[in-house]
Amino acid sequence: MARINELSEPELEDSPAVDSHSNAHRIAVSQEAKNNPVLALKLIQRGEKSKKAIRLLADSYRNLSMFTQRRMEKVCPGWECLDDEDKNLEAFNYSLWNNDENGYRAGFRAAITALEKYVEQPTLQDMNNLMIKLRGLS
């Protein structure tokens, strides 16, 4: 009887997982996108594949909003000579000391909110995969 039950139950764990979510969803839910939401939005709008986009997000410094860049050009002498890492640090420090006058934190929050629009509802397959994982933990 046990052998018949084994044969009749589908083997979900051995079957390859099919991801029905869009590239935009996979980018938006990644930790890399949460760390660099401005760049994540640009990559989604360009239609980048999720694996390539996540790799780019992991290897890039945090991008700044256009408002922050324009503001920093006005208030920071030599802004154009700084590399991306130094620009990010300078904009962050300016934001801290000047009550976010350059929009650094506001741009970050707005980009996070915009990313949330790309997050899709869980599919039945997502729920099944979660149940399988939970069964494996007990």
mmCIF file with all atom_site columns, N, CA and C in Angstrom, residues 30-96:
data_model
loop_
_atom_site.group_PDB
_atom_site.id
_atom_site.type_symbol
_atom_site.label_atom_id
_atom_site.label_alt_id
_atom_site.label_comp_id
_atom_site.label_asym_id
_atom_site.label_entity_id
_atom_site.label_seq_id
_atom_site.pdbx_PDB_ins_code
_atom_site.Cartn_x
_atom_site.Cartn_y
_atom_site.Cartn_z
_atom_site.occupancy
_atom_site.B_iso_or_equiv
_atom_site.pdbx_formal_charge
_atom_site.auth_seq_id
_atom_site.auth_comp_id
_atom_site.auth_asym_id
_atom_site.auth_atom_id
_atom_site.pdbx_PDB_model_num
ATOM 1   N N  . SER A 1 30 ? 14.004 41.857 -4.728  1.00 0.00 ? 30 SER A N  1
ATOM 2   C CA . SER A 1 30 ? 15.369 41.504 -4.334  1.00 0.00 ? 30 SER A CA 1
ATOM 3   C C  . SER A 1 30 ? 15.915 42.479 -3.295  1.00 0.00 ? 30 SER A C  1
ATOM 4   N N  . GLN A 1 31 ? 16.798 41.977 -2.463  1.00 0.00 ? 31 GLN A N  1
ATOM 5   C CA . GLN A 1 31 ? 17.446 42.824 -1.461  1.00 0.00 ? 31 GLN A CA 1
ATOM 6   C C  . GLN A 1 31 ? 18.316 43.885 -2.139  1.00 0.00 ? 31 GLN A C  1
ATOM 7   N N  . GLU A 1 32 ? 18.895 43.539 -3.266  1.00 0.00 ? 32 GLU A N  1
ATOM 8   C CA . GLU A 1 32 ? 19.732 44.484 -4.005  1.00 0.00 ? 32 GLU A CA 1
ATOM 9   C C  . GLU A 1 32 ? 18.915 45.699 -4.454  1.00 0.00 ? 32 GLU A C  1
ATOM 10  N N  . ALA A 1 33 ? 17.668 45.483 -4.856  1.00 0.00 ? 33 ALA A N  1
ATOM 11  C CA . ALA A 1 33 ? 16.796 46.593 -5.268  1.00 0.00 ? 33 ALA A CA 1
ATOM 12  C C  . ALA A 1 33 ? 16.431 47.461 -4.072  1.00 0.00 ? 33 ALA A C  1
ATOM 13  N N  . LYS A 1 34 ? 16.231 46.837 -2.923  1.00 0.00 ? 34 LYS A N  1
ATOM 14  C CA . LYS A 1 34 ? 15.908 47.613 -1.723  1.00 0.00 ? 34 LYS A CA 1
ATOM 15  C C  . LYS A 1 34 ? 17.092 48.472 -1.288  1.00 0.00 ? 34 LYS A C  1
ATOM 16  N N  . ASN A 1 35 ? 18.306 48.026 -1.580  1.00 0.00 ? 35 ASN A N  1
ATOM 17  C CA . ASN A 1 35 ? 19.499 48.795 -1.241  1.00 0.00 ? 35 ASN A CA 1
ATOM 18  C C  . ASN A 1 35 ? 19.781 49.908 -2.243  1.00 0.00 ? 35 ASN A C  1
ATOM 19  N N  . ASN A 1 36 ? 19.302 49.762 -3.460  1.00 0.00 ? 36 ASN A N  1
ATOM 20  C CA . ASN A 1 36 ? 19.569 50.733 -4.517  1.00 0.00 ? 36 ASN A CA 1
ATOM 21  C C  . ASN A 1 36 ? 18.303 50.929 -5.363  1.00 0.00 ? 36 ASN A C  1
ATOM 22  N N  . PRO A 1 37 ? 17.242 51.480 -4.770  1.00 0.00 ? 37 PRO A N  1
ATOM 23  C CA . PRO A 1 37 ? 15.950 51.520 -5.459  1.00 0.00 ? 37 PRO A CA 1
ATOM 24  C C  . PRO A 1 37 ? 15.907 52.436 -6.682  1.00 0.00 ? 37 PRO A C  1
ATOM 25  N N  . VAL A 1 38 ? 16.675 53.499 -6.694  1.00 0.00 ? 38 VAL A N  1
ATOM 26  C CA . VAL A 1 38 ? 16.649 54.412 -7.847  1.00 0.00 ? 38 VAL A CA 1
ATOM 27  C C  . VAL A 1 38 ? 17.179 53.685 -9.082  1.00 0.00 ? 38 VAL A C  1
ATOM 28  N N  . LEU A 1 39 ? 18.291 52.992 -8.931  1.00 0.00 ? 39 LEU A N  1
ATOM 29  C CA . LEU A 1 39 ? 18.840 52.230 -10.056 1.00 0.00 ? 39 LEU A CA 1
ATOM 30  C C  . LEU A 1 39 ? 17.915 51.079 -10.425 1.00 0.00 ? 39 LEU A C  1
ATOM 31  N N  . ALA A 1 40 ? 17.308 50.436 -9.440  1.00 0.00 ? 40 ALA A N  1
ATOM 32  C CA . ALA A 1 40 ? 16.385 49.329 -9.715  1.00 0.00 ? 40 ALA A CA 1
ATOM 33  C C  . ALA A 1 40 ? 15.233 49.802 -10.604 1.00 0.00 ? 40 ALA A C  1
ATOM 34  N N  . LEU A 1 41 ? 14.690 50.966 -10.319 1.00 0.00 ? 41 LEU A N  1
ATOM 35  C CA . LEU A 1 41 ? 13.606 51.510 -11.152 1.00 0.00 ? 41 LEU A CA 1
ATOM 36  C C  . LEU A 1 41 ? 14.074 51.776 -12.576 1.00 0.00 ? 41 LEU A C  1
ATOM 37  N N  . LYS A 1 42 ? 15.280 52.301 -12.718 1.00 0.00 ? 42 LYS A N  1
ATOM 38  C CA . LYS A 1 42 ? 15.822 52.551 -14.062 1.00 0.00 ? 42 LYS A CA 1
ATOM 39  C C  . LYS A 1 42 ? 15.962 51.243 -14.833 1.00 0.00 ? 42 LYS A C  1
ATOM 40  N N  . LEU A 1 43 ? 16.442 50.200 -14.158 1.00 0.00 ? 43 LEU A N  1
ATOM 41  C CA . LEU A 1 43 ? 16.637 48.912 -14.820 1.00 0.00 ? 43 LEU A CA 1
ATOM 42  C C  . LEU A 1 43 ? 15.301 48.278 -15.204 1.00 0.00 ? 43 LEU A C  1
ATOM 43  N N  . ILE A 1 44 ? 14.304 48.418 -14.347 1.00 0.00 ? 44 ILE A N  1
ATOM 44  C CA . ILE A 1 44 ? 12.965 47.899 -14.665 1.00 0.00 ? 44 ILE A CA 1
ATOM 45  C C  . ILE A 1 44 ? 12.398 48.636 -15.871 1.00 0.00 ? 44 ILE A C  1
ATOM 46  N N  . GLN A 1 45 ? 12.543 49.952 -15.897 1.00 0.00 ? 45 GLN A N  1
ATOM 47  C CA . GLN A 1 45 ? 12.010 50.742 -17.007 1.00 0.00 ? 45 GLN A CA 1
ATOM 48  C C  . GLN A 1 45 ? 12.722 50.427 -18.320 1.00 0.00 ? 45 GLN A C  1
ATOM 49  N N  . ARG A 1 46 ? 14.007 50.055 -18.241 1.00 0.00 ? 46 ARG A N  1
ATOM 50  C CA . ARG A 1 46 ? 14.750 49.668 -19.445 1.00 0.00 ? 46 ARG A CA 1
ATOM 51  C C  . ARG A 1 46 ? 14.398 48.262 -19.901 1.00 0.00 ? 46 ARG A C  1
ATOM 52  N N  . GLY A 1 47 ? 13.718 47.496 -19.053 1.00 0.00 ? 47 GLY A N  1
ATOM 53  C CA . GLY A 1 47 ? 13.321 46.140 -19.409 1.00 0.00 ? 47 GLY A CA 1
ATOM 54  C C  . GLY A 1 47 ? 14.424 45.112 -19.251 1.00 0.00 ? 47 GLY A C  1
ATOM 55  N N  . GLU A 1 48 ? 15.364 45.357 -18.348 1.00 0.00 ? 48 GLU A N  1
ATOM 56  C CA . GLU A 1 48 ? 16.466 44.418 -18.124 1.00 0.00 ? 48 GLU A CA 1
ATOM 57  C C  . GLU A 1 48 ? 15.961 43.092 -17.579 1.00 0.00 ? 48 GLU A C  1
ATOM 58  N N  . LYS A 1 49 ? 16.646 42.024 -17.911 1.00 0.00 ? 49 LYS A N  1
ATOM 59  C CA . LYS A 1 49 ? 16.360 40.709 -17.347 1.00 0.00 ? 49 LYS A CA 1
ATOM 60  C C  . LYS A 1 49 ? 16.738 40.737 -15.864 1.00 0.00 ? 49 LYS A C  1
ATOM 61  N N  . SER A 1 50 ? 16.018 39.979 -15.059 1.00 0.00 ? 50 SER A N  1
ATOM 62  C CA . SER A 1 50 ? 16.189 40.068 -13.606 1.00 0.00 ? 50 SER A CA 1
ATOM 63  C C  . SER A 1 50 ? 17.582 39.654 -13.146 1.00 0.00 ? 50 SER A C  1
ATOM 64  N N  . LYS A 1 51 ? 18.143 38.596 -13.699 1.00 0.00 ? 51 LYS A N  1
ATOM 65  C CA . LYS A 1 51 ? 19.471 38.151 -13.242 1.00 0.00 ? 51 LYS A CA 1
ATOM 66  C C  . LYS A 1 51 ? 20.537 39.213 -13.518 1.00 0.00 ? 51 LYS A C  1
ATOM 67  N N  . LYS A 1 52 ? 20.491 39.783 -14.705 1.00 0.00 ? 52 LYS A N  1
ATOM 68  C CA . LYS A 1 52 ? 21.461 40.821 -15.066 1.00 0.00 ? 52 LYS A CA 1
ATOM 69  C C  . LYS A 1 52 ? 21.253 42.061 -14.196 1.00 0.00 ? 52 LYS A C  1
ATOM 70  N N  . ALA A 1 53 ? 19.999 42.438 -13.993 1.00 0.00 ? 53 ALA A N  1
ATOM 71  C CA . ALA A 1 53 ? 19.698 43.627 -13.193 1.00 0.00 ? 53 ALA A CA 1
ATOM 72  C C  . ALA A 1 53 ? 20.158 43.462 -11.756 1.00 0.00 ? 53 ALA A C  1
ATOM 73  N N  . ILE A 1 54 ? 19.910 42.310 -11.170 1.00 0.00 ? 54 ILE A N  1
ATOM 74  C CA . ILE A 1 54 ? 20.311 42.078 -9.781  1.00 0.00 ? 54 ILE A CA 1
ATOM 75  C C  . ILE A 1 54 ? 21.829 42.081 -9.664  1.00 0.00 ? 54 ILE A C  1
ATOM 76  N N  . ARG A 1 55 ? 22.497 41.535 -10.667 1.00 0.00 ? 55 ARG A N  1
ATOM 77  C CA . ARG A 1 55 ? 23.968 41.561 -10.662 1.00 0.00 ? 55 ARG A CA 1
ATOM 78  C C  . ARG A 1 55 ? 24.473 43.010 -10.740 1.00 0.00 ? 55 ARG A C  1
ATOM 79  N N  . LEU A 1 56 ? 23.848 43.818 -11.601 1.00 0.00 ? 56 LEU A N  1
ATOM 80  C CA . LEU A 1 56 ? 24.239 45.232 -11.713 1.00 0.00 ? 56 LEU A CA 1
ATOM 81  C C  . LEU A 1 56 ? 23.967 45.983 -10.404 1.00 0.00 ? 56 LEU A C  1
ATOM 82  N N  . LEU A 1 57 ? 22.836 45.695 -9.786  1.00 0.00 ? 57 LEU A N  1
ATOM 83  C CA . LEU A 1 57 ? 22.495 46.350 -8.521  1.00 0.00 ? 57 LEU A CA 1
ATOM 84  C C  . LEU A 1 57 ? 23.496 45.994 -7.425  1.00 0.00 ? 57 LEU A C  1
ATOM 85  N N  . ALA A 1 58 ? 23.922 44.746 -7.408  1.00 0.00 ? 58 ALA A N  1
ATOM 86  C CA . ALA A 1 58 ? 24.866 44.300 -6.381  1.00 0.00 ? 58 ALA A CA 1
ATOM 87  C C  . ALA A 1 58 ? 26.238 44.944 -6.558  1.00 0.00 ? 58 ALA A C  1
ATOM 88  N N  . ASP A 1 59 ? 26.602 45.242 -7.804  1.00 0.00 ? 59 ASP A N  1
ATOM 89  C CA . ASP A 1 59 ? 27.935 45.775 -8.091  1.00 0.00 ? 59 ASP A CA 1
ATOM 90  C C  . ASP A 1 59 ? 27.996 47.301 -8.159  1.00 0.00 ? 59 ASP A C  1
ATOM 91  N N  . SER A 1 60 ? 26.869 47.987 -7.983  1.00 0.00 ? 60 SER A N  1
ATOM 92  C CA . SER A 1 60 ? 26.822 49.440 -8.145  1.00 0.00 ? 60 SER A CA 1
ATOM 93  C C  . SER A 1 60 ? 26.630 50.148 -6.812  1.00 0.00 ? 60 SER A C  1
ATOM 94  N N  . TYR A 1 61 ? 27.147 51.354 -6.751  1.00 0.00 ? 61 TYR A N  1
ATOM 95  C CA . TYR A 1 61 ? 26.868 52.198 -5.592  1.00 0.00 ? 61 TYR A CA 1
ATOM 96  C C  . TYR A 1 61 ? 25.465 52.747 -5.737  1.00 0.00 ? 61 TYR A C  1
ATOM 97  N N  . ARG A 1 62 ? 24.892 53.176 -4.632  1.00 0.00 ? 62 ARG A N  1
ATOM 98  C CA . ARG A 1 62 ? 23.525 53.687 -4.648  1.00 0.00 ? 62 ARG A CA 1
ATOM 99  C C  . ARG A 1 62 ? 23.419 54.864 -5.598  1.00 0.00 ? 62 ARG A C  1
ATOM 100 N N  . ASN A 1 63 ? 22.461 54.793 -6.506  1.00 0.00 ? 63 ASN A N  1
ATOM 101 C CA . ASN A 1 63 ? 22.211 55.902 -7.425  1.00 0.00 ? 63 ASN A CA 1
ATOM 102 C C  . ASN A 1 63 ? 21.401 56.977 -6.723  1.00 0.00 ? 63 ASN A C  1
ATOM 103 N N  . LEU A 1 64 ? 21.592 58.189 -7.160  1.00 0.00 ? 64 LEU A N  1
ATOM 104 C CA . LEU A 1 64 ? 20.892 59.328 -6.581  1.00 0.00 ? 64 LEU A CA 1
ATOM 105 C C  . LEU A 1 64 ? 19.799 59.789 -7.529  1.00 0.00 ? 64 LEU A C  1
ATOM 106 N N  . SER A 1 65 ? 18.747 60.355 -6.952  1.00 0.00 ? 65 SER A N  1
ATOM 107 C CA . SER A 1 65 ? 17.678 60.895 -7.789  1.00 0.00 ? 65 SER A CA 1
ATOM 108 C C  . SER A 1 65 ? 18.205 62.109 -8.552  1.00 0.00 ? 65 SER A C  1
ATOM 109 N N  . MET A 1 66 ? 17.516 62.437 -9.631  1.00 0.00 ? 66 MET A N  1
ATOM 110 C CA . MET A 1 66 ? 17.925 63.602 -10.427 1.00 0.00 ? 66 MET A CA 1
ATOM 111 C C  . MET A 1 66 ? 17.850 64.881 -9.593  1.00 0.00 ? 66 MET A C  1
ATOM 112 N N  . PHE A 1 67 ? 16.844 64.998 -8.725  1.00 0.00 ? 67 PHE A N  1
ATOM 113 C CA . PHE A 1 67 ? 16.720 66.174 -7.865  1.00 0.00 ? 67 PHE A CA 1
ATOM 114 C C  . PHE A 1 67 ? 17.951 66.295 -6.972  1.00 0.00 ? 67 PHE A C  1
ATOM 115 N N  . THR A 1 68 ? 18.354 65.188 -6.344  1.00 0.00 ? 68 THR A N  1
ATOM 116 C CA . THR A 1 68 ? 19.514 65.205 -5.448  1.00 0.00 ? 68 THR A CA 1
ATOM 117 C C  . THR A 1 68 ? 20.773 65.571 -6.222  1.00 0.00 ? 68 THR A C  1
ATOM 118 N N  . GLN A 1 69 ? 20.932 65.018 -7.408  1.00 0.00 ? 69 GLN A N  1
ATOM 119 C CA . GLN A 1 69 ? 22.119 65.332 -8.208  1.00 0.00 ? 69 GLN A CA 1
ATOM 120 C C  . GLN A 1 69 ? 22.182 66.814 -8.566  1.00 0.00 ? 69 GLN A C  1
ATOM 121 N N  . ARG A 1 70 ? 21.035 67.370 -9.010  1.00 0.00 ? 70 ARG A N  1
ATOM 122 C CA . ARG A 1 70 ? 21.017 68.795 -9.371  1.00 0.00 ? 70 ARG A CA 1
ATOM 123 C C  . ARG A 1 70 ? 21.300 69.677 -8.158  1.00 0.00 ? 70 ARG A C  1
ATOM 124 N N  . ARG A 1 71 ? 20.723 69.319 -7.020  1.00 0.00 ? 71 ARG A N  1
ATOM 125 C CA . ARG A 1 71 ? 20.933 70.107 -5.804  1.00 0.00 ? 71 ARG A CA 1
ATOM 126 C C  . ARG A 1 71 ? 22.395 70.059 -5.367  1.00 0.00 ? 71 ARG A C  1
ATOM 127 N N  . MET A 1 72 ? 22.975 68.867 -5.434  1.00 0.00 ? 72 MET A N  1
ATOM 128 C CA . MET A 1 72 ? 24.360 68.713 -4.999  1.00 0.00 ? 72 MET A CA 1
ATOM 129 C C  . MET A 1 72 ? 25.326 69.436 -5.942  1.00 0.00 ? 72 MET A C  1
ATOM 130 N N  . GLU A 1 73 ? 24.996 69.524 -7.228  1.00 0.00 ? 73 GLU A N  1
ATOM 131 C CA . GLU A 1 73 ? 25.824 70.282 -8.163  1.00 0.00 ? 73 GLU A CA 1
ATOM 132 C C  . GLU A 1 73 ? 25.904 71.750 -7.753  1.00 0.00 ? 73 GLU A C  1
ATOM 133 N N  . LYS A 1 74 ? 24.805 72.265 -7.178  1.00 0.00 ? 74 LYS A N  1
ATOM 134 C CA . LYS A 1 74 ? 24.759 73.672 -6.776  1.00 0.00 ? 74 LYS A CA 1
ATOM 135 C C  . LYS A 1 74 ? 25.480 73.928 -5.454  1.00 0.00 ? 74 LYS A C  1
ATOM 136 N N  . VAL A 1 75 ? 25.423 72.977 -4.526  1.00 0.00 ? 75 VAL A N  1
ATOM 137 C CA . VAL A 1 75 ? 25.930 73.247 -3.171  1.00 0.00 ? 75 VAL A CA 1
ATOM 138 C C  . VAL A 1 75 ? 27.280 72.621 -2.869  1.00 0.00 ? 75 VAL A C  1
ATOM 139 N N  . CYS A 1 76 ? 27.756 71.758 -3.734  1.00 0.00 ? 76 CYS A N  1
ATOM 140 C CA . CYS A 1 76 ? 29.012 71.062 -3.458  1.00 0.00 ? 76 CYS A CA 1
ATOM 141 C C  . CYS A 1 76 ? 30.048 71.389 -4.532  1.00 0.00 ? 76 CYS A C  1
ATOM 142 N N  . PRO A 1 77 ? 31.035 72.212 -4.197  1.00 0.00 ? 77 PRO A N  1
ATOM 143 C CA . PRO A 1 77 ? 32.083 72.519 -5.170  1.00 0.00 ? 77 PRO A CA 1
ATOM 144 C C  . PRO A 1 77 ? 32.851 71.242 -5.547  1.00 0.00 ? 77 PRO A C  1
ATOM 145 N N  . GLY A 1 78 ? 33.090 71.048 -6.820  1.00 0.00 ? 78 GLY A N  1
ATOM 146 C CA . GLY A 1 78 ? 33.825 69.881 -7.281  1.00 0.00 ? 78 GLY A CA 1
ATOM 147 C C  . GLY A 1 78 ? 32.987 68.618 -7.388  1.00 0.00 ? 78 GLY A C  1
ATOM 148 N N  . TRP A 1 79 ? 31.672 68.762 -7.317  1.00 0.00 ? 79 TRP A N  1
ATOM 149 C CA . TRP A 1 79 ? 30.776 67.606 -7.370  1.00 0.00 ? 79 TRP A CA 1
ATOM 150 C C  . TRP A 1 79 ? 31.052 66.736 -8.602  1.00 0.00 ? 79 TRP A C  1
ATOM 151 N N  . GLU A 1 80 ? 31.255 67.366 -9.738  1.00 0.00 ? 80 GLU A N  1
ATOM 152 C CA . GLU A 1 80 ? 31.448 66.613 -10.974 1.00 0.00 ? 80 GLU A CA 1
ATOM 153 C C  . GLU A 1 80 ? 32.750 65.807 -10.981 1.00 0.00 ? 80 GLU A C  1
ATOM 154 N N  . CYS A 1 81 ? 33.678 66.129 -10.099 1.00 0.00 ? 81 CYS A N  1
ATOM 155 C CA . CYS A 1 81 ? 34.953 65.412 -10.033 1.00 0.00 ? 81 CYS A CA 1
ATOM 156 C C  . CYS A 1 81 ? 34.900 64.180 -9.128  1.00 0.00 ? 81 CYS A C  1
ATOM 157 N N  . LEU A 1 82 ? 33.841 64.042 -8.349  1.00 0.00 ? 82 LEU A N  1
ATOM 158 C CA . LEU A 1 82 ? 33.728 62.913 -7.422  1.00 0.00 ? 82 LEU A CA 1
ATOM 159 C C  . LEU A 1 82 ? 33.289 61.650 -8.159  1.00 0.00 ? 82 LEU A C  1
ATOM 160 N N  . ASP A 1 83 ? 33.749 60.493 -7.666  1.00 0.00 ? 83 ASP A N  1
ATOM 161 C CA . ASP A 1 83 ? 33.253 59.234 -8.226  1.00 0.00 ? 83 ASP A CA 1
ATOM 162 C C  . ASP A 1 83 ? 31.920 58.894 -7.564  1.00 0.00 ? 83 ASP A C  1
ATOM 163 N N  . ASP A 1 84 ? 31.269 57.827 -8.024  1.00 0.00 ? 84 ASP A N  1
ATOM 164 C CA . ASP A 1 84 ? 29.923 57.490 -7.549  1.00 0.00 ? 84 ASP A CA 1
ATOM 165 C C  . ASP A 1 84 ? 29.877 57.244 -6.042  1.00 0.00 ? 84 ASP A C  1
ATOM 166 N N  . GLU A 1 85 ? 30.889 56.581 -5.515  1.00 0.00 ? 85 GLU A N  1
ATOM 167 C CA . GLU A 1 85 ? 30.921 56.299 -4.080  1.00 0.00 ? 85 GLU A CA 1
ATOM 168 C C  . GLU A 1 85 ? 31.018 57.595 -3.273  1.00 0.00 ? 85 GLU A C  1
ATOM 169 N N  . ASP A 1 86 ? 31.881 58.486 -3.692  1.00 0.00 ? 86 ASP A N  1
ATOM 170 C CA . ASP A 1 86 ? 32.049 59.755 -2.982  1.00 0.00 ? 86 ASP A CA 1
ATOM 171 C C  . ASP A 1 86 ? 30.823 60.660 -3.143  1.00 0.00 ? 86 ASP A C  1
ATOM 172 N N  . LYS A 1 87 ? 30.190 60.624 -4.304  1.00 0.00 ? 87 LYS A N  1
ATOM 173 C CA . LYS A 1 87 ? 28.966 61.407 -4.502  1.00 0.00 ? 87 LYS A CA 1
ATOM 174 C C  . LYS A 1 87 ? 27.875 60.939 -3.548  1.00 0.00 ? 87 LYS A C  1
ATOM 175 N N  . ASN A 1 88 ? 27.737 59.633 -3.427  1.00 0.00 ? 88 ASN A N  1
ATOM 176 C CA . ASN A 1 88 ? 26.727 59.086 -2.530  1.00 0.00 ? 88 ASN A CA 1
ATOM 177 C C  . ASN A 1 88 ? 27.014 59.484 -1.088  1.00 0.00 ? 88 ASN A C  1
ATOM 178 N N  . LEU A 1 89 ? 28.254 59.366 -0.678  1.00 0.00 ? 89 LEU A N  1
ATOM 179 C CA . LEU A 1 89 ? 28.631 59.731 0.689   1.00 0.00 ? 89 LEU A CA 1
ATOM 180 C C  . LEU A 1 89 ? 28.417 61.221 0.947   1.00 0.00 ? 89 LEU A C  1
ATOM 181 N N  . GLU A 1 90 ? 28.807 62.048 0.009   1.00 0.00 ? 90 GLU A N  1
ATOM 182 C CA . GLU A 1 90 ? 28.642 63.503 0.152   1.00 0.00 ? 90 GLU A CA 1
ATOM 183 C C  . GLU A 1 90 ? 27.161 63.878 0.228   1.00 0.00 ? 90 GLU A C  1
ATOM 184 N N  . ALA A 1 91 ? 26.332 63.274 -0.640  1.00 0.00 ? 91 ALA A N  1
ATOM 185 C CA . ALA A 1 91 ? 24.897 63.565 -0.630  1.00 0.00 ? 91 ALA A CA 1
ATOM 186 C C  . ALA A 1 91 ? 24.254 63.081 0.670   1.00 0.00 ? 91 ALA A C  1
ATOM 187 N N  . PHE A 1 92 ? 24.664 61.935 1.160   1.00 0.00 ? 92 PHE A N  1
ATOM 188 C CA . PHE A 1 92 ? 24.135 61.416 2.420   1.00 0.00 ? 92 PHE A CA 1
ATOM 189 C C  . PHE A 1 92 ? 24.495 62.346 3.576   1.00 0.00 ? 92 PHE A C  1
ATOM 190 N N  . ASN A 1 93 ? 25.748 62.751 3.659   1.00 0.00 ? 93 ASN A N  1
ATOM 191 C CA . ASN A 1 93 ? 26.177 63.649 4.736   1.00 0.00 ? 93 ASN A CA 1
ATOM 192 C C  . ASN A 1 93 ? 25.461 64.997 4.659   1.00 0.00 ? 93 ASN A C  1
ATOM 193 N N  . TYR A 1 94 ? 25.327 65.529 3.445   1.00 0.00 ? 94 TYR A N  1
ATOM 194 C CA . TYR A 1 94 ? 24.631 66.799 3.279   1.00 0.00 ? 94 TYR A CA 1
ATOM 195 C C  . TYR A 1 94 ? 23.184 66.671 3.742   1.00 0.00 ? 94 TYR A C  1
ATOM 196 N N  . SER A 1 95 ? 22.573 65.551 3.417   1.00 0.00 ? 95 SER A N  1
ATOM 197 C CA . SER A 1 95 ? 21.198 65.292 3.828   1.00 0.00 ? 95 SER A CA 1
ATOM 198 C C  . SER A 1 95 ? 21.073 65.262 5.349   1.00 0.00 ? 95 SER A C  1
ATOM 199 N N  . LEU A 1 96 ? 22.017 64.605 5.998   1.00 0.00 ? 96 LEU A N  1
ATOM 200 C CA . LEU A 1 96 ? 21.985 64.513 7.464   1.00 0.00 ? 96 LEU A CA 1
ATOM 201 C C  . LEU A 1 96 ? 22.122 65.879 8.132   1.00 0.00 ? 96 LEU A C  1
#
